[in-house]
Amino acid sequence: MLWGHLSVVRRVVGALALVGVVAGQDLSVPSNWSGSTTSTDSRPVREAFANDAAKALVQNIASTGSLSNTTESQALASMYTVLAQQDLLSANTTWKDTVTANIKTWTGQIDIFGNGTAGSKRTNSNGIQWALAYFYTYKAYGDSSFLTLAKNAFDTTYGSYITPPVAKAKEGGPGRNISFNASGCFDSAAGGIFWLPDVPDNSQIQADTVGPFSVLAGLLYEETKNETYKTLGQQSAQFMGGLLLDEHDVELGVVDVGFCLFNTGRSPGLQGWYVYALSIWANITSDSDLTGKLRTAVSIAAHSTDWTETDGILLDTQTFISDAEFDDKAILVRALSETIRRFPTSGDLVQFIKAFLNVQYNAATNNARSGSSYAQALFGPPPATFSNNGNLVALDVLNAAFDMIPKNASSSSSSGSSPSGTSAPSQTSSTSSSTPVGAIAGGVVGGVAGLAALVGVVFLWRRRNQRQRDNSMREPFDGDKSGNASYEHSPNAPPVVYAVEPFLANSSGNHSFSAPMSSPQFNDSHTTGLSGIQSTSTAPSSNGTQLRAVNDGNQAPAGYSSKLARMNAPPPPLPRGASSPSVTQVSPPASDSAQGADAGSSSAQSQDIPALVGRLVNDLLREHGSVPPQYEER
């Protein structure tokens, strides 16, 4: 039964983390990274590598403003962003003419929400990432016309934004014709943004839309002090840390809030967008809870074996979510670089990130480089011919590498890391108060005690209610938990249908899919990142994807590849009665409790646990002299 209540355990762990936040964070440098976490290269040497890589790349920009071999919107937006950032970080204007002229030329002839080709599908992921490119161009070169373009793209994306009142009402949504009152997800969707602005029956939300939106909101707030940006950006960061975060604190790529389906594929880019947003909002607000989440997200980002080798070198993943998946490594590096700029006095956090970034720098320059050309794979080998993709990835790595060494500083004093397996004394950001060591230790002890008590509570609850349960009832199946594998083969298991991982339905909900294949959302040729769910009893698919049994006859609708559909529609209007976020002030972000009750929770018995555990957690926290945090179901 514990599998069925894992979400409760996870929320309690999150509450205990407010007291002993370091308990779930590992910012020690793994011994497997040793030998690659330092570099004797000075800042000028690193900057020269970065400049040469940029020079080689811009030679392949066509007269149209696109690269010679790609018109992918997200790849091009990333290129102009990283070129502008190189000038911004080095205090130069080397690429000013290249960036400002070519970005105007290219985006002047396309719809930035499309993908750079005639008839391409419009996505908010494309548009908001171009908006970030506009903003960094403005910051690097001071041309206010690019700030206006960034604001306009932000406003257009806001047309698909889910506000707390809309999420609470569970009816319709911005530009949608779907009723969400039967979903266990939509009441937690505040701060989310629909991926497809022009498809009213699509309820898909992607991290590579919400993340850039939250990041840009923070940057625009710092630039304008408009509180609306602060409100929207914080709500989006909360959404990323809520519905899009799995039980291991890893950012998921896609959620369909109409069917409560998740794409459980993982990539450094998805985690990178979450780190990026947290770094900005933790810095702006000086919120200790956000800082704790940032530290955890950074630790997971660098330690995850889903996208790193044992020696720490970043790998490509295949989630088929981003249109420029090869660049996902660069998004994470960019986010980590932003983090150390915003928290320069957080000793252990900075040393950990610098060690990780040095691993990537050493890999790029020693394993993947041939002159000024870089391989897309950081572990090499060097490319036989020039690679636009490789240099795009390398530019973020090289920019981060030179920026983490202060100007006029010796490399030995700034590029090293703490001894392997240890971490430097923890410090907080200059905008946050420090935490006494005794309080941290007490928090960790309290957290352990609380978890032990929690396990006792869960089992006592089970024992009390087991007699009331019908012996024929089966436990909810959680298709993403390996610990449930034995249940698939038990004599009590029902007939199964199969879902191709990494996609699954939210097993905690009681969803009713009436003839899902008849839904126009899944019959047209537009795409979703929720691909591959189908009813079958065959062996694993040809691409090696494993089949996982699902204990529910309500199967997910079949999805589609993320790059095949074509649709050319005019820009969407703002929701009826809504005005531009650039001029409108909205209410502050709702607390987590406003996100609604736990998705799919329908019995009074299962609702006893959060209340019981909530009282337990609050009592434990009071014993440590702390004000108990607000506790509620997700």
C-alpha angles and dihedrals in degrees: 000000000000090000089060091054100042091115089059091051090049093053091050091050088052091051093049089050089068087070101035102022095163092062094085097036127092112189095159116121109247116240089232089069093056114125093030103058096081135050133188091209111121124226093260090053092050092044090052090054089051094048093048092050091050092047091053092048099049090055086071095055107115125223088259091062096250126106117268093249105031143043095181107142097217093048092049093045089051091050095054090044094053093045091051090046091053090057091043094052095043094043091236137121096214095132099033097112093039094051102038096044098042097042089054092046095050101040090042090067100040140052103252090213089060125070101254097267131093112271095009120154116265115234133177088226089067096045098047093047090054087050089058090051089053092050096050090047088055092048093048099046107019097236104149092199088075091053088055091050090050091051092048093051090047090052092050091050089050086067087078096042120124112223123203094253091052092048091048093050091051091205124119117319138215106322093346131124095195126110110223099186092110094051125099092205110050095073086063094047101094108131092026123122125211111244098218112050095190103044107083095188095053116096100180122135122191132200091224088064101041094042098055089042092056092045093050091046089057093048092048091048091054090048099045107017087225105157092211090070089051093051095047095043094051092048090053091049088051090051091052090051092047124037095013096049118088126215090270092055092251117140115245122215106222140018125182102208092191095060097021092237126151134202101220095192113129132212139164090245094059091049088043094059089051093050090046093054094043093050091055098044095041087053096045096046101031085221110167092206092056090046090053091050090049092053091050093047091050092049091051092045093058099036099045114119088201090081108010134072119233088263091056099255113145120246135202116252130199110226094135090221105109120057088221100041093161087066095057090097089056093052090057092047090049090051094049091049089053089051096057091046090055097040104035094152097050092105104192093038093051094045091049094050093045090052091051093046091049089055089056093044093051091047093050096046098037104033109022105035131099108173105304094338122095134197119239089234109070092209089060156174101215114254120263089216133021115287122203090194092050094052092046090057093042093052093065091046093049094044090052091046096057095037094058090063112074116232113269091015123128115246092234092060097049114022101058131089136220117275115293114276094016136084134216119252109289117250130176129232119281086252095055134066119248123250119231114241091233091056092050092049091048090049093053091050090048090049092054091047091048093051091050090050090046092057089051091050093051093051093045089051091050092050092049093051101034093086089056094055123093110245090230093060115110126212117253111268117234103199095196098057118092089201089072095057094102091059091064089067099039119116090242094057115114125230108292139224120199133235123196109237138264090042124077144159120245099265095199093066130085097223124177113208108187107198093329093188089063092062110113087219089073102031100063122079096250114115140241134189088233094086132154107032110136143140112260142129097205129117123276114303124264093261091062096255110153122233118232125196117242119205096215131082089212100091127191120258117260112262135201144237113280098235108043108075122093127199131152114197134157119261111283121250121241116265114281110280093010125122133197117295087224090071105020125088114211134190120278118271114284117246119254089264089064088064088078137237125322111296111259097004107142110152128079090222094060089048090060092074100063092047092048093045092044091059091046093051093047091049091050092049092049089055088061092053095252130128105251114245122241108272125199143140118278 
